[in-house]
Amino acid sequence: MKTQVGIIGAGPAGLLLSHLLHLCNIESVVLENRSRRYIENRVRAGVLEQGSVDLLNRSGLGERMQQQGLQHHGIELRFDNQCHRIDFDELTDGKGITVYGQQELVKDLIAARFAAEGEILFEVEEVKICDIDRQRPRIEFRREGMAQELTCDYVIGCDGFHGISRPSLPAAILKTFERSYPFAWLGILVAAPPSSAELIYANSPRGFALHSMRSTTITRNYVQCEPDDRVEDWSDDRIWHELQLRLGSPDGWQLQEGKILEKSITPMRSFVCETMQYEKLFLAGDAAHIVPPTGAKGLNLAIADVDVLSTALARRYQHNDEKLLIKYSKICLRRVWRSEHFSWWMTSLLHKFPDHDDFQRRLQLSELNYICNSPAAAATLAENYVGFAQP
Ligand code: APR
Ligand code: PHB
């Protein structure tokens, strides 16, 4: 088999890249090791920045997102018996976010690729990248038990943090940065209407909690847990008990409970691989960088990477101009590091750290009070949350 661009991974990065390339008449094939059913039902992030929404609309993917996505113009912070709204409209000149589940976007992307007769090969195995330093790199894989090969001009690794693309780069040139955090998030999807019009981020003495949503009938909540906790350690009663206490507010607000449809634990990690390109192999999305979910940036970074990459590949194919392609890592890393900082900062501000003493707790509360009382501090949070476009 032959194609122009071989893409490994059918998450938002790989699928959106394939769609954007198709709009520029560039052929691609996407190789995914899971089934279509699995990736369409995998519960993941759900916050889209304004810039991500604009790109999806511009590229013809906005229909269902416009109908079903929830537009939010602020978030609420809860701490120390206080509730405070960060008003995005006022602080960012009318920008906002759209709450739309990642798996819904994945469904839209798969439908768009198939409508355009795009090729996505699901359930492939033993994917291996070969000859990245040659004119025509190859991807070897097995499908339905048969060995196959895809020859391409470029290989794009969109296979997430645990994929094979990043380890295919020569170890000697890899430049990586990493932080892990001494806690994780237990997330639940609930059949209950949201208890608030906007997301609520709570810093409580018992640990962090987040109230989010997917639709007018489905809620998504998170509680900070131990990094080695297992889902079985958290009975439904224990989850609701912690959520009620951590999210509770002095005005008697109540979190609406309901049937828990899914439970999962997300580890918290910051990671950047600054080598986002080597010869004919490019990395995009979680394959190159991970943020802790507190800033809601992971999905948006994946979208931003493939926006840059599709434009660069279009210039290469349409005008034989490689200048933008050569600058791919440099351009993406500016945004990546801004999001890394913001996600680390939100995580540090809102979680209970095992080694924190009362001094550090007071510093957290002071900073939260500062954000609630200084428009400049609130604007810093707001402009990063809705997406800061680096000049
Ligand atoms: N071969 C083929 N496919 C693979 C391989 C492999 N060896 N390894 C992983 N994959 C697939 C995964 O099954 C997954 O479908 O690559 C895809 C990677 O998708 P994501 O993990 O969703 O990563 P990305 O597209 O970069 O999107 C980033 O996902 O984890 C969230 O918070 C993150 O919202 C962010 C988004
Ligand atoms: C989510 O709805 O899944 C969500 C929202 C905000 C975050 C992280 C996750 O910061």
mmCIF file of C-alpha atoms in Angstrom, residues 14 148 332:
data_model
loop_
_atom_site.group_PDB
_atom_site.id
_atom_site.type_symbol
_atom_site.label_atom_id
_atom_site.label_comp_id
_atom_site.label_asym_id
_atom_site.label_seq_id
_atom_site.Cartn_x
_atom_site.Cartn_y
_atom_site.Cartn_z
ATOM 1 C CA GLY A 14 -4.791 11.552 13.965
ATOM 2 C CA GLN A 148 1.212 -5.489 5.544
ATOM 3 C CA CYS A 332 4.027 24.010 18.489
#
